[in-house]
């Protein structure tokens, strides 16, 4: 089914199941330990051996020798595969920017260079520690500040230039020119990357943890130079991804190579201490924002420049993405600099682009409002736009940002806020309130599904879609139940297997809207098949309700229809070009209250509110979980998360969740989430958009703005640790 025009009235507008709050269907399996994650799948193949990675201890250079002799006589040793014996392998995927394995080049610290296989995990780890590696070390470039200095001189080509930014900025009555810094972030998901690999008759099966089953299948085939038809990927449960599991990673390559060499099943997990440097991270950024406005607060000029670290083949963090479309203003300039550096691979992390960009832009908007002596919520409202500011003929498909701001301000009690920074105190605590806007694109991706109506009347939905903790199982079950007129309990959803139709996968907050649209398409195909079997020409003249199909003087139980054997239908939703005539995005407003200790600078987030505009919300329970999770991540980005860089040796010293701090329960206060009741007919047949990344966007800036309102200390450099406030705090 091609989605080739805006959705009109359809069955989701009278939905009984889609859009209703419902706890996740696989929840009981997860809390009881019956949902098996990749490393725990002991039953899928007998005799699994353990592989332990050996990783480079230099950031840049060449391997001259790998000596495995000591490892080979270690207890339980069964085999070893080295990068030198394998040689250079084809790059797995256009968006893998660092080689995962093979050859003598080291392109970043902790690159995988061997895997040692033994009978137990402990034996593999002990044997791996005995591998001796010699290198020729080369110099690398590890300092983003130095790259920024160079970039300022060599002036990259603008991504876009509209009107005369320089002239309008020079003429503006009120101006801001600010520089902001966001550090690198690590995904730090709960479940480490892990894969079990097994070969049989030249065919490879991996049980792994991935967001994108088909990407991984294609990538693994490409890097191993085999036919994708001979690779099977299975990933039914995933313990978080946040972008870290979008692309093929070393665990799968090492497991596949070791299993091939030993002709036995091998499992490999990336140990936590290797994940920060071996896998990907969100790039650090330095951003310069200039805004000019008239006295009434209308933006006349806006420029956003950003630089970020990337390996030579990478693209950098598009931290300017939202600034192209978020606020009005006739004269605009966007410049994207990439700093080629030899750090580990910078790549997508939850809301890549906007998450970092809004950390800067939404502080700049707060600063600008202050210069205008204007309420920062009002300043944003004045500069709303319903069309693409770069190309005013192109409207937003559905944009309700102003409603997010207004409704949020009312619910939060924004009017009670003290406009004077540092002006409100409760004992030793300085109290502040901050707001920020949220923006995140909402792409759609082709997505397929297979529906099998059973003689029992139950429905089985099969798709290679993943559930990375987002609620895919649940919204897919709701969708199929809705379209086929069955209760959710009559639907079994099976996910994550490459034997099933290729889905959108989980990334870029496209998963929920796209995968449910694919299931809708497959269900429509099943309805058509049932109509054909009933001799009814127009399937739309039939109603599917309460387990029955009715209409045209017929009334049959669905189970009866399948009495002689299951009925199978399959389809893929694709998205037509008409979508490109609009900007399809999601919007939100965040409100935060903080308390900052007047002497120590210790910060406590006290309450948080998000108002989200994401089209139809498929399930308010799972959507809310996504948003509050994003808000937690935003508090981390504001206050603690930072991958510090050793700019001398080119690596990230943090290697666990003690050195890389993320919020814990005690850091997180009351969170409230409101979904505006909106519909986006351009987005999908269900008029739904993504929400999982929106929840993070803007949060850190709202915290920063609240901290400024509390203390009068403006911090433009994340994370906002207490020493950045102390010099500006009151002395008593
Ligand atoms: Mo998301 S960073 O596309 O998983």
PDB file of C-alpha atoms in Angstrom, residues 52 54 66-82 114-118 123-132:
ATOM      1  CA  UNK A  52      36.060 -12.239  24.502  1.00  0.00           C
ATOM      2  CA  UNK A  54      40.753  -7.938  22.403  1.00  0.00           C
ATOM      3  CA  UNK A  66      49.611 -10.005  17.494  1.00  0.00           C
ATOM      4  CA  UNK A  67      51.149 -12.773  19.614  1.00  0.00           C
ATOM      5  CA  UNK A  68      48.539 -15.275  20.763  1.00  0.00           C
ATOM      6  CA  UNK A  69      50.897 -18.028  21.962  1.00  0.00           C
ATOM      7  CA  UNK A  70      50.364 -17.468  25.691  1.00  0.00           C
ATOM      8  CA  UNK A  71      46.619 -17.269  25.212  1.00  0.00           C
ATOM      9  CA  UNK A  72      46.631 -20.546  23.310  1.00  0.00           C
ATOM     10  CA  UNK A  73      47.939 -22.491  26.273  1.00  0.00           C
ATOM     11  CA  UNK A  74      45.487 -20.948  28.728  1.00  0.00           C
ATOM     12  CA  UNK A  75      42.884 -23.214  30.353  1.00  0.00           C
ATOM     13  CA  UNK A  76      39.766 -23.776  28.258  1.00  0.00           C
ATOM     14  CA  UNK A  77      41.189 -22.053  25.180  1.00  0.00           C
ATOM     15  CA  UNK A  78      39.444 -23.103  21.990  1.00  0.00           C
ATOM     16  CA  UNK A  79      40.497 -20.634  19.340  1.00  0.00           C
ATOM     17  CA  UNK A  80      41.365 -17.115  18.343  1.00  0.00           C
ATOM     18  CA  UNK A  81      40.681 -14.880  15.357  1.00  0.00           C
ATOM     19  CA  UNK A  82      42.918 -11.864  14.785  1.00  0.00           C
ATOM     20  CA  UNK A 114      41.039 -10.083  18.006  1.00  0.00           C
ATOM     21  CA  UNK A 115      38.569 -12.390  19.681  1.00  0.00           C
ATOM     22  CA  UNK A 116      39.624 -15.222  21.950  1.00  0.00           C
ATOM     23  CA  UNK A 117      37.271 -18.173  22.325  1.00  0.00           C
ATOM     24  CA  UNK A 118      37.149 -20.509  25.315  1.00  0.00           C
ATOM     25  CA  UNK A 123      38.442 -18.551  30.591  1.00  0.00           C
ATOM     26  CA  UNK A 124      37.939 -16.457  27.468  1.00  0.00           C
ATOM     27  CA  UNK A 125      38.526 -13.246  29.395  1.00  0.00           C
ATOM     28  CA  UNK A 126      41.651 -14.638  31.087  1.00  0.00           C
ATOM     29  CA  UNK A 127      43.072 -15.937  27.809  1.00  0.00           C
ATOM     30  CA  UNK A 128      42.325 -12.656  26.017  1.00  0.00           C
ATOM     31  CA  UNK A 129      44.377 -10.837  28.639  1.00  0.00           C
ATOM     32  CA  UNK A 130      47.410 -12.891  27.527  1.00  0.00           C
ATOM     33  CA  UNK A 131      47.336 -11.670  23.918  1.00  0.00           C
ATOM     34  CA  UNK A 132      50.341  -9.410  23.225  1.00  0.00           C
TER      35      UNK A 132
END
